[in-house]
mmCIF file of C-alpha atoms in Angstrom:
data_model
loop_
_atom_site.group_PDB
_atom_site.id
_atom_site.type_symbol
_atom_site.label_atom_id
_atom_site.label_comp_id
_atom_site.label_asym_id
_atom_site.label_seq_id
_atom_site.Cartn_x
_atom_site.Cartn_y
_atom_site.Cartn_z
ATOM 1 C CA MET O 18 18.676 18.282 54.439
ATOM 2 C CA ALA O 19 20.751 19.049 57.498
ATOM 3 C CA GLU O 20 19.696 21.855 59.794
ATOM 4 C CA LEU O 21 22.020 24.855 59.697
ATOM 5 C CA SER O 22 23.817 25.849 62.847
ATOM 6 C CA GLY O 23 26.983 27.736 63.575
ATOM 7 C CA LYS O 24 28.713 30.735 62.089
ATOM 8 C CA TYR O 25 28.795 31.305 58.330
ATOM 9 C CA LEU O 26 30.645 33.738 56.131
ATOM 10 C CA VAL O 27 28.434 34.774 53.216
ATOM 11 C CA GLY O 28 29.803 36.212 49.988
ATOM 12 C CA VAL O 29 27.316 37.994 47.728
ATOM 13 C CA TYR O 30 28.133 38.090 44.010
ATOM 14 C CA ASP O 31 26.517 40.098 41.244
ATOM 15 C CA ASP O 32 27.251 37.881 38.217
ATOM 16 C CA ASP O 33 26.973 34.147 37.563
ATOM 17 C CA ASP O 34 30.306 33.980 35.709
ATOM 18 C CA THR O 35 32.057 35.696 38.606
ATOM 19 C CA VAL O 36 30.736 33.185 41.146
ATOM 20 C CA LEU O 37 31.466 30.262 38.797
ATOM 21 C CA HIS O 38 35.103 31.345 38.431
ATOM 22 C CA ALA O 39 35.395 32.167 42.148
ATOM 23 C CA VAL O 40 34.538 28.628 43.315
ATOM 24 C CA PRO O 41 37.674 26.877 41.936
ATOM 25 C CA LYS O 42 39.902 29.749 43.131
ATOM 26 C CA LEU O 43 38.541 29.508 46.671
ATOM 27 C CA ARG O 44 38.680 25.689 46.730
ATOM 28 C CA LYS O 45 42.297 25.827 45.514
ATOM 29 C CA ALA O 46 43.078 28.285 48.333
ATOM 30 C CA GLY O 47 41.744 25.712 50.824
ATOM 31 C CA VAL O 48 38.320 27.195 51.552
ATOM 32 C CA LYS O 49 35.582 24.611 52.146
ATOM 33 C CA ILE O 50 32.395 25.953 50.569
ATOM 34 C CA LYS O 51 29.110 24.841 52.153
ATOM 35 C CA GLU O 52 26.809 25.818 49.257
ATOM 36 C CA VAL O 53 26.212 28.360 46.503
ATOM 37 C CA TYR O 54 22.687 29.774 46.176
ATOM 38 C CA SER O 55 21.569 31.137 42.832
ATOM 39 C CA PRO O 56 18.313 32.462 41.323
ATOM 40 C CA PHE O 57 18.795 30.105 38.350
ATOM 41 C CA PRO O 58 20.906 27.029 37.553
ATOM 42 C CA ILE O 59 24.514 27.744 36.600
ATOM 43 C CA HIS O 60 25.992 25.260 34.134
ATOM 44 C CA GLY O 61 29.216 23.790 35.513
ATOM 45 C CA LEU O 62 28.701 24.880 39.121
ATOM 46 C CA ASP O 63 28.142 21.314 40.357
ATOM 47 C CA GLU O 64 31.495 20.214 38.942
ATOM 48 C CA ALA O 65 33.215 23.329 40.299
ATOM 49 C CA LEU O 66 31.857 22.597 43.797
ATOM 50 C CA GLY O 67 33.010 18.981 43.549
ATOM 51 C CA HIS O 68 29.547 17.436 43.648
ATOM 52 C CA PRO O 69 29.347 13.923 42.171
ATOM 53 C CA ARG O 70 27.281 13.272 39.051
ATOM 54 C CA THR O 71 23.624 12.802 39.947
ATOM 55 C CA ARG O 72 22.022 9.358 39.789
ATOM 56 C CA ILE O 73 18.510 10.731 39.333
ATOM 57 C CA GLY O 74 18.317 9.273 35.799
ATOM 58 C CA ILE O 75 18.683 5.778 37.233
ATOM 59 C CA ALA O 76 15.769 6.453 39.587
ATOM 60 C CA ALA O 77 13.650 7.734 36.678
ATOM 61 C CA PHE O 78 14.396 4.602 34.658
ATOM 62 C CA MET O 79 13.482 2.347 37.579
ATOM 63 C CA PHE O 80 10.174 4.178 38.129
ATOM 64 C CA GLY O 81 9.408 3.832 34.417
ATOM 65 C CA VAL O 82 10.189 0.104 34.405
ATOM 66 C CA THR O 83 7.974 -0.327 37.474
ATOM 67 C CA GLY O 84 5.109 1.485 35.736
ATOM 68 C CA CYS O 85 5.524 -0.641 32.611
ATOM 69 C CA ILE O 86 5.535 -3.909 34.580
ATOM 70 C CA VAL O 87 2.518 -2.865 36.669
ATOM 71 C CA ALA O 88 0.550 -1.874 33.545
ATOM 72 C CA LEU O 89 1.292 -5.090 31.645
ATOM 73 C CA THR O 90 0.658 -7.266 34.711
ATOM 74 C CA LEU O 91 -2.638 -5.519 35.422
ATOM 75 C CA MET O 92 -3.936 -5.777 31.866
ATOM 76 C CA ILE O 93 -2.738 -9.318 31.189
ATOM 77 C CA TRP O 94 -4.223 -10.521 34.479
ATOM 78 C CA THR O 95 -7.558 -8.710 34.259
ATOM 79 C CA MET O 96 -8.278 -9.026 30.522
ATOM 80 C CA GLY O 97 -6.496 -12.260 29.701
ATOM 81 C CA ILE O 98 -6.520 -14.552 32.737
ATOM 82 C CA ASP O 99 -9.018 -13.502 35.403
ATOM 83 C CA TRP O 100 -11.867 -12.375 33.121
ATOM 84 C CA PRO O 101 -10.923 -13.083 29.480
ATOM 85 C CA MET O 102 -12.493 -10.672 27.038
ATOM 86 C CA ILE O 103 -12.500 -11.193 23.321
ATOM 87 C CA VAL O 104 -12.683 -7.737 21.771
ATOM 88 C CA GLY O 105 -12.907 -7.479 17.990
ATOM 89 C CA GLY O 106 -11.976 -11.140 17.532
ATOM 90 C CA LYS O 107 -8.500 -10.658 18.969
ATOM 91 C CA ASP O 108 -6.770 -12.864 21.519
ATOM 92 C CA PRO O 109 -7.469 -12.003 25.160
ATOM 93 C CA ILE O 110 -3.723 -11.442 25.691
ATOM 94 C CA SER O 111 -2.800 -9.135 22.816
ATOM 95 C CA ILE O 112 0.223 -6.977 23.685
ATOM 96 C CA PRO O 113 -0.278 -4.385 20.881
ATOM 97 C CA ASN O 114 -3.653 -3.489 22.400
ATOM 98 C CA TYR O 115 -1.955 -2.766 25.737
ATOM 99 C CA ILE O 116 0.719 -0.364 24.425
ATOM 100 C CA PRO O 117 -1.194 2.950 24.987
ATOM 101 C CA ILE O 118 -2.095 2.116 28.601
ATOM 102 C CA THR O 119 1.418 0.777 29.247
ATOM 103 C CA PHE O 120 2.917 4.032 27.977
ATOM 104 C CA GLU O 121 0.589 6.136 30.101
ATOM 105 C CA LEU O 122 1.301 4.209 33.315
ATOM 106 C CA THR O 123 5.045 4.296 32.600
ATOM 107 C CA VAL O 124 4.911 8.092 32.341
ATOM 108 C CA LEU O 125 2.628 8.382 35.391
ATOM 109 C CA PHE O 126 4.844 6.240 37.633
ATOM 110 C CA THR O 127 7.956 8.087 36.448
ATOM 111 C CA ALA O 128 6.430 11.515 37.092
ATOM 112 C CA PHE O 129 5.107 10.705 40.566
ATOM 113 C CA GLY O 130 8.276 8.830 41.474
ATOM 114 C CA MET O 131 10.513 11.708 40.406
ATOM 115 C CA VAL O 132 8.476 14.301 42.302
ATOM 116 C CA THR O 133 8.629 12.117 45.420
ATOM 117 C CA THR O 134 12.366 11.534 44.957
ATOM 118 C CA PHE O 135 12.946 15.262 44.524
ATOM 119 C CA PHE O 136 11.086 16.137 47.717
ATOM 120 C CA ILE O 137 12.797 13.422 49.777
ATOM 121 C CA SER O 138 16.323 14.117 48.486
ATOM 122 C CA ASN O 139 15.984 17.860 49.129
ATOM 123 C CA GLY O 140 14.443 17.525 52.581
ATOM 124 C CA LEU O 141 11.150 19.047 51.503
ATOM 125 C CA GLY O 142 7.733 17.747 52.355
ATOM 126 C CA PRO O 143 4.867 18.164 54.755
ATOM 127 C CA GLY O 144 5.783 20.245 57.770
ATOM 128 C CA THR O 145 8.956 21.775 56.340
ATOM 129 C CA HIS O 146 9.178 25.492 55.768
ATOM 130 C CA PHE O 147 11.818 26.863 53.437
ATOM 131 C CA HIS O 148 12.906 30.426 53.467
ATOM 132 C CA PRO O 149 16.159 31.891 52.203
ATOM 133 C CA ARG O 150 18.316 32.052 55.311
ATOM 134 C CA PHE O 151 21.495 33.580 53.971
ATOM 135 C CA ASP O 152 20.274 36.400 51.755
ATOM 136 C CA VAL O 153 16.785 37.006 50.386
ATOM 137 C CA ARG O 154 18.292 38.447 47.212
ATOM 138 C CA SER O 155 19.558 34.967 46.244
ATOM 139 C CA THR O 156 16.060 34.220 44.951
ATOM 140 C CA ASP O 157 15.982 37.371 42.829
ATOM 141 C CA ASN O 158 19.201 38.695 41.342
ATOM 142 C CA LYS O 159 22.231 37.850 43.514
ATOM 143 C CA PHE O 160 24.456 34.801 43.915
ATOM 144 C CA VAL O 161 25.328 33.797 47.470
ATOM 145 C CA MET O 162 28.234 31.620 48.567
ATOM 146 C CA ALA O 163 27.951 30.226 52.099
ATOM 147 C CA ILE O 164 31.100 29.133 53.926
ATOM 148 C CA ASP O 165 30.869 27.296 57.254
ATOM 149 C CA LEU O 166 33.581 28.808 59.449
ATOM 150 C CA GLY O 167 33.515 25.754 61.738
ATOM 151 C CA ARG O 168 34.676 23.488 58.901
ATOM 152 C CA ASN O 169 37.526 25.714 57.724
ATOM 153 C CA SER O 170 41.005 25.955 59.182
ATOM 154 C CA MET O 171 41.561 29.422 57.726
ATOM 155 C CA SER O 172 40.698 32.480 59.788
ATOM 156 C CA GLU O 173 37.616 34.576 59.193
ATOM 157 C CA ASP O 174 39.703 37.485 57.886
ATOM 158 C CA GLU O 175 41.604 35.256 55.426
ATOM 159 C CA ILE O 176 38.401 33.803 54.017
ATOM 160 C CA SER O 177 36.789 37.242 53.868
ATOM 161 C CA ARG O 178 39.802 38.590 51.963
ATOM 162 C CA ALA O 179 39.705 35.594 49.591
ATOM 163 C CA LEU O 180 36.000 36.194 48.927
ATOM 164 C CA LYS O 181 36.619 39.876 48.151
ATOM 165 C CA ASP O 182 39.570 38.974 45.893
ATOM 166 C CA SER O 183 37.394 36.485 44.002
ATOM 167 C CA GLY O 184 34.842 39.169 43.114
ATOM 168 C CA ALA O 185 32.343 39.224 45.992
ATOM 169 C CA GLU O 186 30.721 42.626 46.300
ATOM 170 C CA GLU O 187 29.653 41.994 49.917
ATOM 171 C CA VAL O 188 30.873 39.705 52.678
ATOM 172 C CA ASN O 189 28.598 39.187 55.682
ATOM 173 C CA ILE O 190 28.575 36.994 58.768
ATOM 174 C CA LYS O 191 25.459 34.979 59.600
ATOM 175 C CA GLN O 192 24.956 33.187 62.900
ATOM 176 C CA PHE O 193 22.424 30.363 63.217
#
């Protein structure tokens, strides 16, 4: 996660539908939106902002496959090759006996892998401190659109007017 610096224009919205419909209008007008902060996920906002489809499902699948391979390798090696155990008259390498443990390790690897991926991809982890920088109300009941003035060719007044026209109830300037 990149550190924020510069001058930002912040539009505060009262309704999720208003902010969802404002994003395409502003993008069509040529405004480059840095981010939209919301107290809950808004369906369709990622597409409206132009974010690509997430590949997190691929990561989850790979963590699951890794867990499955580790579980089978561990059990086949320990119970079938290194120290063969005959339990209940069954073969030492009996795959049906290994299914419960394989399932559990698949889920465990996927869960830990996804939590780690989430923290790394969002710039969170030990030593990082998150606090809402644009507007504290974005964690409660307001929707905040942040626009980096350094990345936009339009003037501050034009962007401010566009934000108001799109339904923003407040427009503020934040300097970092």
